[in-house]
Amino acid sequence: MKRLCLSALLLLTACATPQQQCVDTATRDLRVIDSLIAETEGNLARGFAYVETTTFTPTMQFCGGGWGGNTVGFGTQMCWVNQPTPIQQPVAIDVNAEKAKLNSLRQRRVQQERAAQAALAQCQAQFPQ
């Protein structure tokens, strides 16, 4: 799912105007910090965090090739394929460390917002609409 979203974002970015691309670059770090703040706040509200891991689930799929292991023949057959499946597992957190991380992220956000505002002004000057 993340790969699909990233692919769509890359396609949209390719269609963006130079000013939009500049704004996207200027605010990227700020968006990352906002995402980390939201994740940390969620962890504190729940009392635990989630870690994404991958498990492999055997699924039946059509696979090409010949019959009986012959790769030269024609036709298709069904075969077992291990499909990667992401799962979220809950993990314990150190609440005090998580609070300290949240405070640090909030301080960093203030600094990053100032830097982003300056970069946005530069984008508008460089690529007026």
PDB file of C-alpha atoms in Angstrom:
ATOM      1  CA  MET A   1       0.000   0.000   0.000  1.00  0.00           C
ATOM      2  CA  LYS A   2       2.840   2.386   0.838  1.00  0.00           C
ATOM      3  CA  ARG A   3       4.470   1.652  -2.509  1.00  0.00           C
ATOM      4  CA  LEU A   4       1.227   2.434  -4.341  1.00  0.00           C
ATOM      5  CA  CYS A   5       0.871   5.755  -2.526  1.00  0.00           C
ATOM      6  CA  LEU A   6       4.519   6.615  -3.189  1.00  0.00           C
ATOM      7  CA  SER A   7       4.110   5.803  -6.893  1.00  0.00           C
ATOM      8  CA  ALA A   8       1.017   7.986  -7.130  1.00  0.00           C
ATOM      9  CA  LEU A   9       2.837  10.812  -5.339  1.00  0.00           C
ATOM     10  CA  LEU A  10       5.777  10.570  -7.731  1.00  0.00           C
ATOM     11  CA  LEU A  11       3.436  10.727 -10.729  1.00  0.00           C
ATOM     12  CA  LEU A  12       1.673  13.775  -9.318  1.00  0.00           C
ATOM     13  CA  THR A  13       4.989  15.439  -8.538  1.00  0.00           C
ATOM     14  CA  ALA A  14       6.082  14.936 -12.141  1.00  0.00           C
ATOM     15  CA  CYS A  15       2.990  16.893 -13.259  1.00  0.00           C
ATOM     16  CA  ALA A  16       3.509  19.717 -10.753  1.00  0.00           C
ATOM     17  CA  THR A  17       4.600  23.191 -11.773  1.00  0.00           C
ATOM     18  CA  PRO A  18       8.142  24.285 -10.858  1.00  0.00           C
ATOM     19  CA  GLN A  19       6.701  26.388  -8.015  1.00  0.00           C
ATOM     20  CA  GLN A  20       4.719  23.405  -6.684  1.00  0.00           C
ATOM     21  CA  GLN A  21       7.821  21.222  -6.854  1.00  0.00           C
ATOM     22  CA  CYS A  22       9.808  23.860  -4.984  1.00  0.00           C
ATOM     23  CA  VAL A  23       7.080  24.150  -2.313  1.00  0.00           C
ATOM     24  CA  ASP A  24       6.980  20.364  -1.983  1.00  0.00           C
ATOM     25  CA  THR A  25      10.731  20.234  -1.448  1.00  0.00           C
ATOM     26  CA  ALA A  26      10.662  23.179   0.977  1.00  0.00           C
ATOM     27  CA  THR A  27       7.968  21.615   3.176  1.00  0.00           C
ATOM     28  CA  ARG A  28       9.011  17.947   3.009  1.00  0.00           C
ATOM     29  CA  ASP A  29      10.869  17.930   6.356  1.00  0.00           C
ATOM     30  CA  LEU A  30       7.991  19.754   8.042  1.00  0.00           C
ATOM     31  CA  ARG A  31       5.536  17.102   6.810  1.00  0.00           C
ATOM     32  CA  VAL A  32       7.811  14.339   8.117  1.00  0.00           C
ATOM     33  CA  ILE A  33       8.000  15.991  11.533  1.00  0.00           C
ATOM     34  CA  ASP A  34       4.198  16.414  11.582  1.00  0.00           C
ATOM     35  CA  SER A  35       3.804  12.728  10.782  1.00  0.00           C
ATOM     36  CA  LEU A  36       6.209  11.741  13.570  1.00  0.00           C
ATOM     37  CA  ILE A  37       4.380  14.011  16.034  1.00  0.00           C
ATOM     38  CA  ALA A  38       1.042  12.397  15.127  1.00  0.00           C
ATOM     39  CA  GLU A  39       2.531   8.912  15.502  1.00  0.00           C
ATOM     40  CA  THR A  40       4.075   9.745  18.878  1.00  0.00           C
ATOM     41  CA  GLU A  41       0.841  11.310  20.143  1.00  0.00           C
ATOM     42  CA  GLY A  42      -1.013   8.154  19.070  1.00  0.00           C
ATOM     43  CA  ASN A  43       1.509   5.966  20.886  1.00  0.00           C
ATOM     44  CA  LEU A  44       1.037   7.975  24.082  1.00  0.00           C
ATOM     45  CA  ALA A  45      -2.761   7.906  23.776  1.00  0.00           C
ATOM     46  CA  ARG A  46      -2.767   4.103  23.305  1.00  0.00           C
ATOM     47  CA  GLY A  47       0.063   3.364  25.719  1.00  0.00           C
ATOM     48  CA  PHE A  48       1.902   1.250  23.124  1.00  0.00           C
ATOM     49  CA  ALA A  49       3.320   1.550  19.616  1.00  0.00           C
ATOM     50  CA  TYR A  50       2.949  -0.486  16.469  1.00  0.00           C
ATOM     51  CA  VAL A  51       5.842  -1.998  14.557  1.00  0.00           C
ATOM     52  CA  GLU A  52       5.224  -3.129  11.008  1.00  0.00           C
ATOM     53  CA  THR A  53       6.639  -6.518  10.136  1.00  0.00           C
ATOM     54  CA  THR A  54       6.182  -8.741   7.130  1.00  0.00           C
ATOM     55  CA  THR A  55       4.858 -12.264   7.175  1.00  0.00           C
ATOM     56  CA  PHE A  56       4.592 -14.529   4.150  1.00  0.00           C
ATOM     57  CA  THR A  57       1.265 -16.127   3.333  1.00  0.00           C
ATOM     58  CA  PRO A  58       1.147 -18.993   0.826  1.00  0.00           C
ATOM     59  CA  THR A  59      -1.390 -18.238  -1.901  1.00  0.00           C
ATOM     60  CA  MET A  60      -2.397 -20.058  -5.083  1.00  0.00           C
ATOM     61  CA  GLN A  61      -1.624 -18.120  -8.248  1.00  0.00           C
ATOM     62  CA  PHE A  62      -1.414 -18.777 -11.947  1.00  0.00           C
ATOM     63  CA  CYS A  63       2.155 -19.260 -13.020  1.00  0.00           C
ATOM     64  CA  GLY A  64       3.499 -19.617 -16.531  1.00  0.00           C
ATOM     65  CA  GLY A  65       5.630 -22.308 -18.002  1.00  0.00           C
ATOM     66  CA  GLY A  66       5.049 -25.809 -19.165  1.00  0.00           C
ATOM     67  CA  TRP A  67       3.656 -28.870 -17.505  1.00  0.00           C
ATOM     68  CA  GLY A  68       5.643 -31.012 -15.154  1.00  0.00           C
ATOM     69  CA  GLY A  69       8.458 -28.541 -14.628  1.00  0.00           C
ATOM     70  CA  ASN A  70       9.151 -28.119 -18.331  1.00  0.00           C
ATOM     71  CA  THR A  71       9.744 -24.400 -18.832  1.00  0.00           C
ATOM     72  CA  VAL A  72       9.632 -24.660 -22.640  1.00  0.00           C
ATOM     73  CA  GLY A  73       6.029 -25.850 -22.980  1.00  0.00           C
ATOM     74  CA  PHE A  74       2.832 -23.877 -23.291  1.00  0.00           C
ATOM     75  CA  GLY A  75      -0.004 -23.372 -20.857  1.00  0.00           C
ATOM     76  CA  THR A  76      -0.419 -22.194 -17.346  1.00  0.00           C
ATOM     77  CA  GLN A  77      -0.741 -23.942 -14.075  1.00  0.00           C
ATOM     78  CA  MET A  78      -1.516 -23.118 -10.484  1.00  0.00           C
ATOM     79  CA  CYS A  79       1.325 -22.924  -8.018  1.00  0.00           C
ATOM     80  CA  TRP A  80       1.895 -21.835  -4.432  1.00  0.00           C
ATOM     81  CA  VAL A  81       3.583 -18.462  -4.046  1.00  0.00           C
ATOM     82  CA  ASN A  82       4.617 -16.902  -0.743  1.00  0.00           C
ATOM     83  CA  GLN A  83       2.886 -13.518  -0.763  1.00  0.00           C
ATOM     84  CA  PRO A  84       4.431 -10.884   1.555  1.00  0.00           C
ATOM     85  CA  THR A  85       1.801  -9.536   3.929  1.00  0.00           C
ATOM     86  CA  PRO A  86       2.551  -6.553   6.189  1.00  0.00           C
ATOM     87  CA  ILE A  87       1.205  -6.806   9.720  1.00  0.00           C
ATOM     88  CA  GLN A  88       1.298  -4.371  12.617  1.00  0.00           C
ATOM     89  CA  GLN A  89       2.378  -5.788  15.940  1.00  0.00           C
ATOM     90  CA  PRO A  90       1.923  -3.883  19.202  1.00  0.00           C
ATOM     91  CA  VAL A  91       5.087  -3.204  21.215  1.00  0.00           C
ATOM     92  CA  ALA A  92       5.596  -1.690  24.643  1.00  0.00           C
ATOM     93  CA  ILE A  93       6.911   1.862  24.919  1.00  0.00           C
ATOM     94  CA  ASP A  94       8.728   3.820  27.595  1.00  0.00           C
ATOM     95  CA  VAL A  95       6.137   6.542  28.236  1.00  0.00           C
ATOM     96  CA  ASN A  96       8.684   9.003  29.658  1.00  0.00           C
ATOM     97  CA  ALA A  97      10.999   8.549  26.675  1.00  0.00           C
ATOM     98  CA  GLU A  98       8.030   8.946  24.317  1.00  0.00           C
ATOM     99  CA  LYS A  99       7.019  12.211  26.053  1.00  0.00           C
ATOM    100  CA  ALA A 100      10.588  13.484  25.758  1.00  0.00           C
ATOM    101  CA  LYS A 101      10.605  12.553  22.070  1.00  0.00           C
ATOM    102  CA  LEU A 102       7.322  14.413  21.544  1.00  0.00           C
ATOM    103  CA  ASN A 103       8.669  17.551  23.247  1.00  0.00           C
ATOM    104  CA  SER A 104      11.813  17.364  21.116  1.00  0.00           C
ATOM    105  CA  LEU A 105       9.776  16.934  17.936  1.00  0.00           C
ATOM    106  CA  ARG A 106       7.581  19.921  18.813  1.00  0.00           C
ATOM    107  CA  GLN A 107      10.656  22.097  19.382  1.00  0.00           C
ATOM    108  CA  ARG A 108      12.165  20.878  16.130  1.00  0.00           C
ATOM    109  CA  ARG A 109       8.887  21.646  14.343  1.00  0.00           C
ATOM    110  CA  VAL A 110       9.044  25.305  15.384  1.00  0.00           C
ATOM    111  CA  GLN A 111      12.569  25.566  13.951  1.00  0.00           C
ATOM    112  CA  GLN A 112      11.620  23.700  10.796  1.00  0.00           C
ATOM    113  CA  GLU A 113       8.529  25.864  10.266  1.00  0.00           C
ATOM    114  CA  ARG A 114      10.709  29.000  10.287  1.00  0.00           C
ATOM    115  CA  ALA A 115      13.052  27.425   7.752  1.00  0.00           C
ATOM    116  CA  ALA A 116      10.121  26.312   5.595  1.00  0.00           C
ATOM    117  CA  GLN A 117       8.590  29.821   5.611  1.00  0.00           C
ATOM    118  CA  ALA A 118      11.867  31.279   4.357  1.00  0.00           C
ATOM    119  CA  ALA A 119      12.130  28.583   1.688  1.00  0.00           C
ATOM    120  CA  LEU A 120       8.508  29.168   0.620  1.00  0.00           C
ATOM    121  CA  ALA A 121       9.183  32.881   0.163  1.00  0.00           C
ATOM    122  CA  GLN A 122      12.188  31.981  -1.952  1.00  0.00           C
ATOM    123  CA  CYS A 123      10.057  29.585  -4.055  1.00  0.00           C
ATOM    124  CA  GLN A 124       7.478  32.303  -4.703  1.00  0.00           C
ATOM    125  CA  ALA A 125      10.194  34.771  -5.677  1.00  0.00           C
ATOM    126  CA  GLN A 126      11.965  32.274  -7.936  1.00  0.00           C
ATOM    127  CA  PHE A 127       8.789  30.876  -9.573  1.00  0.00           C
ATOM    128  CA  PRO A 128       6.070  33.559  -9.560  1.00  0.00           C
ATOM    129  CA  GLN A 129       2.655  32.519 -10.822  1.00  0.00           C
TER     130      GLN A 129
END
